Amino acid sequence: MSKSKDLDAAVQDVIKAGQIGRPVFVRCLVGVPEGREDQVKLFVDLVMNVQGWIGAAIERLVAVGTWGPGLSICVQFRNGASAIISGKSTREWLADLIVLGNHGAIYRDAFSGGVAKLARSFPESDSRRVIRAALEAAVESGRPQTVLEKQP
């Protein structure tokens, strides 16, 4: 099993076991590849990963920065939860993760935990296309984008 599946599965297992309650905030810092298309795919996968943990539809995406050396995405969910996903160009893949629940937290420090790939790849779907379009529009325009998709 890859580190990606291990980390995603570990987070899902903790949430399903009720150890942190309902997730209300996620902060994720990842190393991103240099190419724009690879960055787009990675950020879409990260948003979808986090959405799976939060378990709610996305309300809005806000982007700060540009494709390239540094970008942060704020994701607001319909259930009131939120996430900040930040990427920085780096040679090595790192994932620094905090998931705050309403009565507990998950921490994964990239510097003491070692290099790990956080996002798993999701197949092409309507949901993926909607998230990608909103993400690209948010980055290009610098304006918040409403995401019109069904509940996961």
PDB file of C-alpha atoms in Angstrom:
ATOM      1  CA  MET A   1       0.000   0.000   0.000  1.00  0.00           C
ATOM      2  CA  SER A   2       1.333   3.458  -0.875  1.00  0.00           C
ATOM      3  CA  LYS A   3       1.992   6.165   1.695  1.00  0.00           C
ATOM      4  CA  SER A   4      -0.820   8.143   0.062  1.00  0.00           C
ATOM      5  CA  LYS A   5      -3.382   5.459   0.767  1.00  0.00           C
ATOM      6  CA  ASP A   6      -1.945   4.903   4.238  1.00  0.00           C
ATOM      7  CA  LEU A   7      -2.249   8.570   5.225  1.00  0.00           C
ATOM      8  CA  ASP A   8      -5.699   9.059   3.696  1.00  0.00           C
ATOM      9  CA  ALA A   9      -6.927   5.783   5.220  1.00  0.00           C
ATOM     10  CA  ALA A  10      -5.483   6.719   8.629  1.00  0.00           C
ATOM     11  CA  VAL A  11      -7.332  10.055   8.620  1.00  0.00           C
ATOM     12  CA  GLN A  12     -10.567   8.383   7.500  1.00  0.00           C
ATOM     13  CA  ASP A  13     -10.221   5.682  10.171  1.00  0.00           C
ATOM     14  CA  VAL A  14      -9.767   8.260  12.961  1.00  0.00           C
ATOM     15  CA  ILE A  15     -12.801  10.228  11.738  1.00  0.00           C
ATOM     16  CA  LYS A  16     -14.976   7.108  11.356  1.00  0.00           C
ATOM     17  CA  ALA A  17     -14.006   5.947  14.844  1.00  0.00           C
ATOM     18  CA  GLY A  18     -15.280   9.240  16.261  1.00  0.00           C
ATOM     19  CA  GLN A  19     -11.941  10.050  17.869  1.00  0.00           C
ATOM     20  CA  ILE A  20     -12.046  13.721  16.844  1.00  0.00           C
ATOM     21  CA  GLY A  21     -15.789  14.211  16.475  1.00  0.00           C
ATOM     22  CA  ARG A  22     -17.002  16.040  13.385  1.00  0.00           C
ATOM     23  CA  PRO A  23     -14.138  17.600  11.380  1.00  0.00           C
ATOM     24  CA  VAL A  24     -14.549  21.386  11.329  1.00  0.00           C
ATOM     25  CA  PHE A  25     -11.210  22.636   9.975  1.00  0.00           C
ATOM     26  CA  VAL A  26      -8.354  21.219   7.904  1.00  0.00           C
ATOM     27  CA  ARG A  27      -4.995  22.852   7.274  1.00  0.00           C
ATOM     28  CA  CYS A  28      -2.731  21.199   4.777  1.00  0.00           C
ATOM     29  CA  LEU A  29       0.671  22.270   3.460  1.00  0.00           C
ATOM     30  CA  VAL A  30       2.043  20.275   0.559  1.00  0.00           C
ATOM     31  CA  GLY A  31       4.934  20.358  -1.835  1.00  0.00           C
ATOM     32  CA  VAL A  32       3.682  20.793  -5.383  1.00  0.00           C
ATOM     33  CA  PRO A  33       5.183  19.894  -8.746  1.00  0.00           C
ATOM     34  CA  GLU A  34       6.462  22.667 -11.005  1.00  0.00           C
ATOM     35  CA  GLY A  35       4.125  22.222 -13.984  1.00  0.00           C
ATOM     36  CA  ARG A  36       0.807  24.107 -13.979  1.00  0.00           C
ATOM     37  CA  GLU A  37      -1.282  21.139 -15.140  1.00  0.00           C
ATOM     38  CA  ASP A  38       0.252  18.878 -12.474  1.00  0.00           C
ATOM     39  CA  GLN A  39      -0.473  21.550  -9.847  1.00  0.00           C
ATOM     40  CA  VAL A  40      -4.106  21.867 -10.974  1.00  0.00           C
ATOM     41  CA  LYS A  41      -4.607  18.109 -10.770  1.00  0.00           C
ATOM     42  CA  LEU A  42      -2.961  17.930  -7.341  1.00  0.00           C
ATOM     43  CA  PHE A  43      -5.014  20.781  -5.858  1.00  0.00           C
ATOM     44  CA  VAL A  44      -8.256  19.285  -7.231  1.00  0.00           C
ATOM     45  CA  ASP A  45      -7.334  15.923  -5.677  1.00  0.00           C
ATOM     46  CA  LEU A  46      -6.469  17.613  -2.364  1.00  0.00           C
ATOM     47  CA  VAL A  47      -9.784  19.490  -2.301  1.00  0.00           C
ATOM     48  CA  MET A  48     -11.628  16.232  -3.012  1.00  0.00           C
ATOM     49  CA  ASN A  49      -9.651  14.407  -0.281  1.00  0.00           C
ATOM     50  CA  VAL A  50     -10.515  17.067   2.278  1.00  0.00           C
ATOM     51  CA  GLN A  51     -14.134  17.113   1.128  1.00  0.00           C
ATOM     52  CA  GLY A  52     -14.288  13.382   1.825  1.00  0.00           C
ATOM     53  CA  TRP A  53     -13.034  13.929   5.374  1.00  0.00           C
ATOM     54  CA  ILE A  54     -15.405  16.847   6.011  1.00  0.00           C
ATOM     55  CA  GLY A  55     -18.328  14.963   4.463  1.00  0.00           C
ATOM     56  CA  ALA A  56     -20.137  17.999   3.032  1.00  0.00           C
ATOM     57  CA  ALA A  57     -20.601  19.804  -0.256  1.00  0.00           C
ATOM     58  CA  ILE A  58     -18.298  22.700  -1.085  1.00  0.00           C
ATOM     59  CA  GLU A  59     -19.861  26.137  -0.839  1.00  0.00           C
ATOM     60  CA  ARG A  60     -17.018  28.361  -2.038  1.00  0.00           C
ATOM     61  CA  LEU A  61     -13.363  28.383  -3.076  1.00  0.00           C
ATOM     62  CA  VAL A  62     -11.054  31.362  -2.554  1.00  0.00           C
ATOM     63  CA  ALA A  63      -7.512  31.447  -3.956  1.00  0.00           C
ATOM     64  CA  VAL A  64      -4.556  33.539  -2.816  1.00  0.00           C
ATOM     65  CA  GLY A  65      -1.459  33.442  -5.007  1.00  0.00           C
ATOM     66  CA  THR A  66      -0.819  31.992  -8.431  1.00  0.00           C
ATOM     67  CA  TRP A  67       0.078  28.716 -10.071  1.00  0.00           C
ATOM     68  CA  GLY A  68       3.786  28.289  -9.674  1.00  0.00           C
ATOM     69  CA  PRO A  69       5.836  28.773  -6.535  1.00  0.00           C
ATOM     70  CA  GLY A  70       3.020  29.336  -4.018  1.00  0.00           C
ATOM     71  CA  LEU A  71      -0.752  29.081  -3.837  1.00  0.00           C
ATOM     72  CA  SER A  72      -3.269  28.822  -0.985  1.00  0.00           C
ATOM     73  CA  ILE A  73      -6.878  27.742  -1.359  1.00  0.00           C
ATOM     74  CA  CYS A  74      -9.567  28.398   1.240  1.00  0.00           C
ATOM     75  CA  VAL A  75     -12.434  25.932   0.969  1.00  0.00           C
ATOM     76  CA  GLN A  76     -15.732  26.705   2.696  1.00  0.00           C
ATOM     77  CA  PHE A  77     -18.201  23.844   3.113  1.00  0.00           C
ATOM     78  CA  ARG A  78     -21.982  23.989   3.378  1.00  0.00           C
ATOM     79  CA  ASN A  79     -21.917  22.529   6.902  1.00  0.00           C
ATOM     80  CA  GLY A  80     -19.775  25.435   8.163  1.00  0.00           C
ATOM     81  CA  ALA A  81     -16.443  23.613   8.089  1.00  0.00           C
ATOM     82  CA  SER A  82     -13.463  25.102   6.284  1.00  0.00           C
ATOM     83  CA  ALA A  83     -10.018  24.195   5.013  1.00  0.00           C
ATOM     84  CA  ILE A  84      -6.842  25.933   3.948  1.00  0.00           C
ATOM     85  CA  ILE A  85      -4.705  24.044   1.466  1.00  0.00           C
ATOM     86  CA  SER A  86      -1.333  25.608   0.665  1.00  0.00           C
ATOM     87  CA  GLY A  87       1.192  24.446  -1.870  1.00  0.00           C
ATOM     88  CA  LYS A  88       4.788  25.409  -2.344  1.00  0.00           C
ATOM     89  CA  SER A  89       7.070  24.256  -5.129  1.00  0.00           C
ATOM     90  CA  THR A  90       9.607  21.848  -3.729  1.00  0.00           C
ATOM     91  CA  ARG A  91      11.628  18.929  -5.006  1.00  0.00           C
ATOM     92  CA  GLU A  92      10.406  16.591  -2.313  1.00  0.00           C
ATOM     93  CA  TRP A  93       6.810  15.792  -1.593  1.00  0.00           C
ATOM     94  CA  LEU A  94       5.805  16.782   1.882  1.00  0.00           C
ATOM     95  CA  ALA A  95       2.506  16.888   3.655  1.00  0.00           C
ATOM     96  CA  ASP A  96       1.923  18.789   6.860  1.00  0.00           C
ATOM     97  CA  LEU A  97      -1.602  18.189   8.062  1.00  0.00           C
ATOM     98  CA  ILE A  98      -3.920  19.329  10.855  1.00  0.00           C
ATOM     99  CA  VAL A  99      -7.523  18.131  11.054  1.00  0.00           C
ATOM    100  CA  LEU A 100      -9.487  19.771  13.867  1.00  0.00           C
ATOM    101  CA  GLY A 101     -12.668  18.116  15.026  1.00  0.00           C
ATOM    102  CA  ASN A 102     -15.263  19.422  17.442  1.00  0.00           C
ATOM    103  CA  HIS A 103     -13.607  17.377  20.233  1.00  0.00           C
ATOM    104  CA  GLY A 104     -10.147  16.354  19.067  1.00  0.00           C
ATOM    105  CA  ALA A 105      -7.479  16.773  16.420  1.00  0.00           C
ATOM    106  CA  ILE A 106      -5.155  14.911  14.065  1.00  0.00           C
ATOM    107  CA  TYR A 107      -1.648  16.269  13.503  1.00  0.00           C
ATOM    108  CA  ARG A 108       0.884  15.046  10.983  1.00  0.00           C
ATOM    109  CA  ASP A 109       4.122  16.984  10.955  1.00  0.00           C
ATOM    110  CA  ALA A 110       5.974  16.577   7.673  1.00  0.00           C
ATOM    111  CA  PHE A 111       9.290  17.447   9.249  1.00  0.00           C
ATOM    112  CA  SER A 112       9.234  14.779  11.948  1.00  0.00           C
ATOM    113  CA  GLY A 113       6.931  12.355  10.124  1.00  0.00           C
ATOM    114  CA  GLY A 114       8.959  12.224   6.924  1.00  0.00           C
ATOM    115  CA  VAL A 115       7.962  12.732   3.336  1.00  0.00           C
ATOM    116  CA  ALA A 116       4.516  11.450   2.369  1.00  0.00           C
ATOM    117  CA  LYS A 117       2.093  11.960  -0.444  1.00  0.00           C
ATOM    118  CA  LEU A 118      -1.236  13.091   0.955  1.00  0.00           C
ATOM    119  CA  ALA A 119      -3.660  13.207  -1.961  1.00  0.00           C
ATOM    120  CA  ARG A 120      -4.992  10.203  -3.750  1.00  0.00           C
ATOM    121  CA  SER A 121      -6.038  10.591  -7.381  1.00  0.00           C
ATOM    122  CA  PHE A 122      -9.727  10.710  -8.167  1.00  0.00           C
ATOM    123  CA  PRO A 123     -11.166   9.543 -11.487  1.00  0.00           C
ATOM    124  CA  GLU A 124     -12.709  12.031 -13.886  1.00  0.00           C
ATOM    125  CA  SER A 125     -16.277  12.874 -12.830  1.00  0.00           C
ATOM    126  CA  ASP A 126     -18.790  15.714 -12.940  1.00  0.00           C
ATOM    127  CA  SER A 127     -17.823  16.668  -9.392  1.00  0.00           C
ATOM    128  CA  ARG A 128     -14.130  16.764 -10.296  1.00  0.00           C
ATOM    129  CA  ARG A 129     -14.827  18.936 -13.365  1.00  0.00           C
ATOM    130  CA  VAL A 130     -16.928  21.383 -11.309  1.00  0.00           C
ATOM    131  CA  ILE A 131     -14.252  21.693  -8.623  1.00  0.00           C
ATOM    132  CA  ARG A 132     -11.522  22.138 -11.234  1.00  0.00           C
ATOM    133  CA  ALA A 133     -13.442  24.874 -13.065  1.00  0.00           C
ATOM    134  CA  ALA A 134     -14.122  26.751  -9.813  1.00  0.00           C
ATOM    135  CA  LEU A 135     -10.505  26.381  -8.671  1.00  0.00           C
ATOM    136  CA  GLU A 136      -9.078  27.629 -11.961  1.00  0.00           C
ATOM    137  CA  ALA A 137     -11.529  30.562 -12.007  1.00  0.00           C
ATOM    138  CA  ALA A 138     -10.634  31.468  -8.398  1.00  0.00           C
ATOM    139  CA  VAL A 139      -6.906  31.486  -9.151  1.00  0.00           C
ATOM    140  CA  GLU A 140      -7.218  33.355 -12.453  1.00  0.00           C
ATOM    141  CA  SER A 141      -9.706  35.991 -11.241  1.00  0.00           C
ATOM    142  CA  GLY A 142      -8.615  36.351  -7.627  1.00  0.00           C
ATOM    143  CA  ARG A 143     -12.316  36.289  -6.685  1.00  0.00           C
ATOM    144  CA  PRO A 144     -14.271  33.780  -4.581  1.00  0.00           C
ATOM    145  CA  GLN A 145     -16.035  31.124  -6.622  1.00  0.00           C
ATOM    146  CA  THR A 146     -19.271  29.421  -5.677  1.00  0.00           C
ATOM    147  CA  VAL A 147     -19.220  25.683  -6.284  1.00  0.00           C
ATOM    148  CA  LEU A 148     -22.446  24.247  -7.618  1.00  0.00           C
ATOM    149  CA  GLU A 149     -22.370  20.537  -6.936  1.00  0.00           C
ATOM    150  CA  LYS A 150     -24.485  17.952  -5.187  1.00  0.00           C
ATOM    151  CA  GLN A 151     -23.819  16.607  -1.701  1.00  0.00           C
ATOM    152  CA  PRO A 152     -21.100  13.899  -1.731  1.00  0.00           C
TER     153      PRO A 152
END
